[in-house]
């Protein structure tokens, strides 16, 4: 039995020594010291020995068991540190190395122009304002001097929200004018950039969802000259530094006088093309001096206060800035198109 133990000891030490990795080592441990392991088997045979032999062999077997356990733990420590060394070798990083360039997306051209508009408007002393896209009748129409029976409502192609009394998807950012004037006292200059909705077709120059850039100034003795200066600055900065302008009288219930402004077509440079319907001019904004009734509707005295307002079509501006011929490109999310900006 002593001989068997000696053989086992040598074989086990050899095996431990040559274990290639931690898993192999655990197998060896089970093989010798586990519940059904070789050494355990031998120890089980002790009960058949004489008491004298039992003491001697038992002691020897226990010594071997302790030795093997210690060797296994020592070997395990070696294998673990070897593994970490290999990891350090294969997965080291150099924190001083220059970073790798990660491909980035770009902002949508509408977002780009909107952000620039915000910068320009604030640099001109305007405060950016926002309002809800689900608007009520008062702010979207009535307070803007478009009462319920007014034919101008027809032109708004309104999307009504069924089941929500009186609520519409706002057709114009002009609604925010009312919200601001109800809340704050003049003088003020505000600008609004946001989404508006109309029951429109989706074609080369229409979309049921589009964007407007609204401006409102209320102060003392405001004239069309103030308005003209601000609007021309905005267009030259945002769309075309060489833009020429044509101011035409027009009608919007919330301004008097009301105007529409055309800018020279950038696509054909005035020669005439489908974008400008062969006229060389494209309408980009409605504007005018704030109607006295609108001021009264928000409890301001029109003899004391005056103002101007305008509402640009942002999507139009984007098209003219990049000389695009089809508005749908802005909403189709084709990366080949969007990545150009
Ligand atoms: N809200 C008008 C529209 O959507 C545009 C507009 C016209 C805005 C005149 C104004 C304005 O502020 O004064 O057609």
Coordinates of C-alpha atoms and ligand atoms in Angstrom, one line a residue:
X1 CA 0.0 0.0 0.0
X2 CA 2.9 2.2 0.7
X3 CA 4.2 1.5 -2.7
X4 CA 0.9 2.3 -4.3
X5 CA 0.9 5.6 -2.5
X6 CA 4.4 6.4 -3.7
X7 CA 3.4 5.7 -7.3
X8 CA 0.4 7.8 -6.9
X9 CA 2.3 10.7 -5.4
X10 CA 4.9 10.7 -8.3
X11 CA 2.2 10.4 -11.0
X12 CA 0.1 13.2 -9.4
X13 CA 3.1 15.6 -9.0
X14 CA 4.0 15.0 -12.6
X15 CA 0.5 15.7 -13.7
X16 CA 0.2 18.8 -11.7
X17 CA 3.5 20.1 -13.0
X18 CA 2.5 19.6 -16.6
X19 CA -1.1 20.9 -16.4
X20 CA -1.5 23.2 -19.3
X21 CA -4.2 25.4 -18.0
X22 CA -6.6 26.0 -15.1
X23 CA -9.2 23.6 -16.4
X24 CA -6.8 20.8 -16.8
X25 CA -5.5 21.4 -13.3
X26 CA -9.0 21.2 -11.8
X27 CA -9.5 17.9 -13.6
X28 CA -6.3 16.6 -12.0
X29 CA -7.5 17.8 -8.6
X30 CA -10.8 15.9 -9.0
X31 CA -9.0 12.8 -10.4
X32 CA -6.8 12.5 -7.2
X33 CA -8.4 14.3 -4.4
X34 CA -12.1 14.3 -5.4
X35 CA -14.8 12.3 -3.7
X36 CA -14.1 9.4 -6.1
X37 CA -10.5 10.3 -6.6
X38 CA -7.5 7.9 -6.5
X39 CA -6.2 9.1 -3.2
X40 CA -9.6 9.0 -1.6
X41 CA -10.0 5.4 -2.8
X42 CA -6.8 4.4 -1.1
X43 CA -7.8 6.1 2.1
X44 CA -11.1 4.2 2.0
X45 CA -9.0 1.0 2.0
X46 CA -7.5 1.9 5.4
X47 CA -10.3 0.4 7.4
X48 CA -9.1 -3.1 6.4
X49 CA -5.6 -2.6 7.9
X50 CA -4.3 -3.3 11.3
X51 CA -4.4 -0.5 13.7
X52 CA -0.7 0.0 13.6
X53 CA -0.5 0.1 9.8
X54 CA -3.6 2.2 9.7
X55 CA -1.8 4.9 11.8
X56 CA 1.3 4.8 9.6
X57 CA -0.3 4.7 6.2
X58 CA -3.0 7.1 7.2
X59 CA -0.4 9.6 8.3
X60 CA 1.5 9.2 5.1
X61 CA -1.7 9.4 3.0
X62 CA -2.7 12.6 4.8
X63 CA 0.8 14.1 4.2
X64 CA 0.5 13.3 0.5
X65 CA -2.9 14.8 0.4
X66 CA -1.7 18.0 2.0
X67 CA 1.3 18.2 -0.3
X68 CA -0.9 17.6 -3.4
X69 CA -3.3 20.3 -2.3
X70 CA -0.6 22.8 -1.8
X71 CA 1.1 22.0 -5.1
X72 CA -2.2 22.4 -6.9
X73 CA -2.9 25.8 -5.3
X74 CA 0.7 26.9 -6.2
X75 CA 0.3 25.7 -9.7
X76 CA -3.1 27.4 -10.0
X77 CA -1.5 30.7 -8.9
X78 CA 1.1 30.3 -11.6
X79 CA -1.4 29.6 -14.3
X80 CA -3.6 32.6 -13.3
X81 CA -0.7 35.0 -13.4
X82 CA 0.4 33.4 -16.8
X83 CA -3.1 34.0 -18.1
X84 CA -3.0 37.7 -17.0
X85 CA 0.4 38.1 -18.6
X86 CA -0.9 36.8 -21.9
X87 CA -3.9 39.1 -21.6
X88 CA -1.7 42.0 -20.9
X89 CA 0.3 41.1 -23.9
X90 CA -2.6 40.7 -26.3
X91 CA -5.0 43.3 -25.0
X92 CA -2.9 46.1 -23.9
X93 CA -3.9 49.6 -24.7
X94 CA -1.8 52.7 -25.1
X95 CA -3.8 55.5 -23.4
X96 CA -1.4 58.0 -25.0
X97 CA -2.2 56.8 -28.6
X98 CA -4.2 59.3 -30.7
X99 CA -7.9 58.3 -30.8
X100 CA -9.5 56.6 -33.7
X101 CA -12.0 58.6 -35.8
X102 CA -15.5 57.4 -35.4
X103 CA -17.7 58.2 -38.4
X104 CA -20.4 60.7 -37.3
X105 CA -23.8 61.5 -38.8
X106 CA -24.6 65.0 -39.9
X107 CA -27.5 67.2 -38.9
X108 CA -30.5 67.2 -41.2
X109 CA -30.3 70.3 -43.5
X110 CA -33.6 71.6 -41.9
X111 CA -32.0 71.3 -38.5
X112 CA -28.9 73.0 -39.7
X113 CA -30.7 76.0 -41.0
X114 CA -33.0 76.1 -38.0
X115 CA -30.0 76.3 -35.7
X116 CA -28.4 79.0 -37.7
X117 CA -31.7 80.9 -37.7
X118 CA -31.7 80.7 -33.9
X119 CA -28.2 82.1 -33.8
X120 CA -29.0 84.9 -36.2
X121 CA -32.3 85.8 -34.5
X122 CA -30.8 85.9 -31.0
X123 CA -27.8 88.0 -32.3
X124 CA -30.5 90.5 -33.5
X125 CA -31.9 90.7 -30.0
X126 CA -34.7 88.2 -30.4
X127 CA -35.7 85.7 -27.8
X128 CA -36.5 82.2 -29.0
X129 CA -40.0 81.1 -28.1
X130 CA -41.9 77.8 -28.4
X131 CA -45.5 76.7 -28.3
X132 CA -47.5 73.5 -28.6
X133 CA -48.0 71.7 -31.9
X134 CA -51.5 70.7 -30.8
X135 CA -53.1 74.1 -30.6
X136 CA -56.5 75.5 -29.7
X137 CA -58.8 77.5 -31.9
X138 CA -58.2 80.8 -30.0
X139 CA -54.4 80.8 -30.4
X140 CA -54.3 79.4 -33.9
X141 CA -57.1 81.4 -35.4
X142 CA -59.5 83.6 -33.5
X143 CA -57.0 85.7 -31.6
X144 CA -55.1 86.2 -34.9
X145 CA -58.2 87.9 -36.2
X146 CA -59.5 84.9 -38.0
X147 CA -62.9 84.4 -36.5
X148 CA -64.9 81.2 -36.9
X149 CA -66.8 82.4 -40.0
X150 CA -63.8 84.0 -41.7
X151 CA -63.0 82.7 -45.2
X152 CA -59.3 82.8 -44.4
X153 CA -59.8 79.7 -42.4
X154 CA -60.4 77.8 -45.7
X155 CA -56.9 78.5 -46.9
X156 CA -55.5 76.9 -43.8
X157 CA -56.2 73.3 -44.7
X158 CA -56.5 72.5 -41.0
X159 CA -56.1 69.0 -39.5
X160 CA -58.6 68.7 -36.7
X161 CA -58.1 66.3 -33.9
X162 CA -61.2 64.1 -33.6
X163 CA -62.5 63.6 -30.0
X164 CA -60.5 66.6 -28.8
X165 CA -62.9 69.5 -28.8
X166 CA -61.4 72.6 -30.4
X167 CA -58.0 71.2 -30.9
X168 CA -56.0 71.3 -34.2
X169 CA -52.5 70.6 -35.3
X170 CA -51.2 74.1 -35.6
X171 CA -51.2 75.4 -39.1
X172 CA -48.9 78.3 -38.4
X173 CA -46.3 79.3 -35.8
X174 CA -48.1 82.6 -35.6
X175 CA -50.1 81.0 -32.7
X176 CA -47.0 81.4 -30.6
X177 CA -47.3 85.2 -31.1
X178 CA -50.5 85.2 -29.1
X179 CA -49.2 82.9 -26.4
X180 CA -46.2 85.2 -25.9
X181 CA -48.2 88.4 -25.9
X182 CA -50.8 87.0 -23.4
X183 CA -48.0 86.2 -21.0
X184 CA -45.4 89.0 -21.3
X185 CA -45.5 92.8 -21.5
X186 CA -43.9 94.7 -24.4
X187 CA -41.5 95.7 -25.7
X188 CA -40.3 92.3 -27.0
X189 CA -38.7 90.6 -30.0
X190 CA -39.4 86.9 -30.3
X191 CA -38.7 84.3 -32.9
X192 CA -40.2 80.8 -33.2
X193 CA -38.9 77.9 -35.3
X194 CA -41.1 74.9 -35.4
X195 CA -43.3 72.3 -37.2
X196 CA -46.7 73.1 -38.6
X197 CA -49.3 70.9 -40.3
X198 CA -51.7 71.2 -43.1
X199 CA -53.9 68.9 -45.1
X200 CA -51.7 69.3 -48.1
X201 CA -50.6 66.9 -50.8
X202 CA -47.1 65.6 -50.7
X203 CA -45.5 66.8 -53.9
X204 CA -42.4 68.6 -55.2
X205 CA -43.3 71.8 -53.3
X206 CA -45.8 70.7 -50.6
X207 CA -45.7 68.5 -47.5
X208 CA -48.4 68.0 -44.9
X209 CA -45.8 68.7 -42.3
X210 CA -43.4 71.6 -42.8
X211 CA -41.5 74.2 -40.8
X212 CA -41.8 77.9 -40.2
X213 CA -39.6 80.6 -38.8
X214 CA -41.8 83.3 -37.1
X215 CA -40.7 86.7 -35.9
X216 CA -42.6 89.2 -33.8
X217 CA -41.5 92.6 -32.6
X218 CA -43.8 94.8 -30.4
X219 CA -42.4 98.2 -29.4
X220 CA -43.1 101.9 -29.9
X221 CA -43.2 103.4 -33.4
X222 CA -42.4 100.2 -35.3
X223 CA -42.5 100.6 -39.1
X224 CA -42.1 98.5 -42.2
X225 CA -38.6 99.8 -42.5
X226 CA -37.6 97.8 -39.3
X227 CA -39.3 94.8 -40.7
X228 CA -37.5 95.0 -44.1
X229 CA -34.1 95.4 -42.5
X230 CA -34.5 92.3 -40.3
X231 CA -36.0 90.1 -43.0
X232 CA -33.4 90.9 -45.6
X233 CA -30.6 90.2 -43.0
X234 CA -32.1 86.9 -42.2
X235 CA -32.4 85.8 -45.8
X236 CA -28.9 87.0 -46.8
X237 CA -27.4 85.1 -43.8
X238 CA -29.5 81.9 -44.1
X239 CA -30.1 81.5 -47.8
X240 CA -28.2 83.6 -50.2
X241 CA -25.9 86.6 -49.5
X242 CA -26.7 87.9 -53.0
X243 CA -30.5 87.6 -52.7
X244 CA -32.7 90.3 -54.3
X245 CA -36.1 91.0 -52.9
X246 CA -39.5 91.9 -54.2
X247 CA -42.1 93.2 -51.7
X248 CA -45.7 92.6 -52.8
X249 CA -48.8 93.6 -50.9
X250 CA -50.9 90.7 -49.8
X251 CA -53.5 89.7 -47.2
X252 CA -53.2 88.0 -43.8
X253 CA -55.9 88.8 -41.3
X254 CA -53.4 89.4 -38.5
X255 CA -51.4 92.1 -40.2
X256 CA -52.2 95.5 -41.8
X257 CA -50.6 96.2 -44.2
X258 CA -49.8 92.6 -45.1
X259 CA -47.0 91.7 -47.6
X260 CA -45.4 88.7 -49.2
X261 CA -41.8 88.8 -50.0
X262 CA -40.2 87.0 -53.0
X263 CA -36.5 86.4 -53.3
X264 CA -34.5 85.9 -56.5
X265 CA -34.6 82.2 -57.4
X266 CA -31.2 80.5 -56.6
X267 CA -31.9 77.5 -58.7
X268 CA -31.9 79.3 -62.0
X269 CA -30.5 82.6 -60.8
X270 CA -33.5 84.4 -62.2
X271 CA -33.6 82.9 -65.6
X272 CA -36.8 80.9 -64.9
X273 CA -37.2 77.3 -63.9
X274 CA -39.9 75.0 -62.5
X275 CA -39.0 75.9 -58.9
X276 CA -39.9 79.6 -59.5
X277 CA -42.6 78.7 -62.0
X278 CA -40.5 80.5 -64.6
X279 CA -40.8 83.9 -63.0
X280 CA -37.3 84.1 -61.5
X281 CA -38.9 84.8 -58.0
X282 CA -39.8 82.6 -55.2
X283 CA -42.2 83.5 -52.4
X284 CA -40.5 82.8 -49.0
X285 CA -42.3 84.8 -46.4
X286 CA -45.6 86.5 -45.3
X287 CA -45.3 89.6 -43.1
X288 CA -46.7 92.9 -42.1
X289 CA -47.5 95.3 -39.3
X290 CA -49.4 93.7 -36.4
X291 CA -53.1 94.3 -36.8
X292 CA -54.6 96.6 -34.1
X293 CA -57.3 93.9 -33.5
X294 CA -54.6 91.3 -32.7
X295 CA -53.1 93.7 -30.1
X296 CA -56.6 94.4 -28.6
X297 CA -57.2 90.6 -28.4
X298 CA -54.2 90.3 -26.1
X299 CA -55.2 93.4 -24.2
X300 CA -52.6 95.7 -25.6
X301 CA -53.5 99.3 -26.7
X302 CA -52.8 99.8 -30.4
X303 CA -52.4 103.5 -29.9
X304 CA -49.5 102.8 -27.6
X305 CA -47.9 99.7 -29.1
X306 CA -47.1 98.7 -32.7
X307 CA -45.2 95.8 -34.2
X308 CA -44.2 93.7 -37.2
X309 CA -44.4 90.0 -37.7
X310 CA -43.2 87.6 -40.3
X311 CA -43.5 83.9 -41.0
X312 CA -40.9 82.2 -43.3
X313 CA -41.2 78.8 -44.8
X314 CA -38.1 77.1 -43.5
X315 CA -38.3 74.2 -45.9
X316 CA -38.4 76.6 -48.8
X317 CA -35.4 78.4 -47.5
X318 CA -33.5 75.1 -47.2
X319 CA -34.4 74.3 -50.8
X320 CA -33.3 77.6 -52.1
X321 CA -30.1 77.5 -50.1
X322 CA -29.0 74.2 -51.5
X323 CA -30.7 74.7 -54.9
X324 CA -32.9 71.7 -54.5
X325 CA -35.7 71.1 -56.9
X326 CA -37.9 68.6 -55.0
X327 CA -39.0 69.2 -51.4
X328 CA -39.7 65.4 -50.9
X329 CA -36.0 64.8 -50.8
X330 CA -36.0 66.5 -47.4
X331 CA -38.4 64.0 -45.9
X332 CA -37.4 60.7 -47.5
X333 CA -34.5 59.9 -45.2
X334 CA -32.3 58.8 -48.1
X335 CA -28.8 58.8 -46.6
X336 CA -27.2 59.2 -50.0
X337 CA -29.0 62.5 -50.2
X338 CA -28.6 63.6 -46.5
X339 CA -24.9 62.8 -46.3
X340 CA -24.2 65.6 -48.8
X341 CA -24.9 68.3 -46.2
Ligands
LIG1 N1 -48.8 82.5 -40.7 C1 -48.7 82.8 -42.2 C2 -48.9 81.5 -43.0 O1 -48.7 80.4 -42.4 C3 -47.4 83.4 -42.5 C4 -47.4 84.8 -41.9 C5 -47.8 85.9 -42.6 C6 -46.8 85.0 -40.7 C7 -47.8 87.1 -42.1 C8 -46.8 86.3 -40.1 C9 -47.3 87.3 -40.9 O2 -46.3 86.5 -38.9 O3 -47.2 88.6 -40.3 O4 -49.2 81.5 -44.1

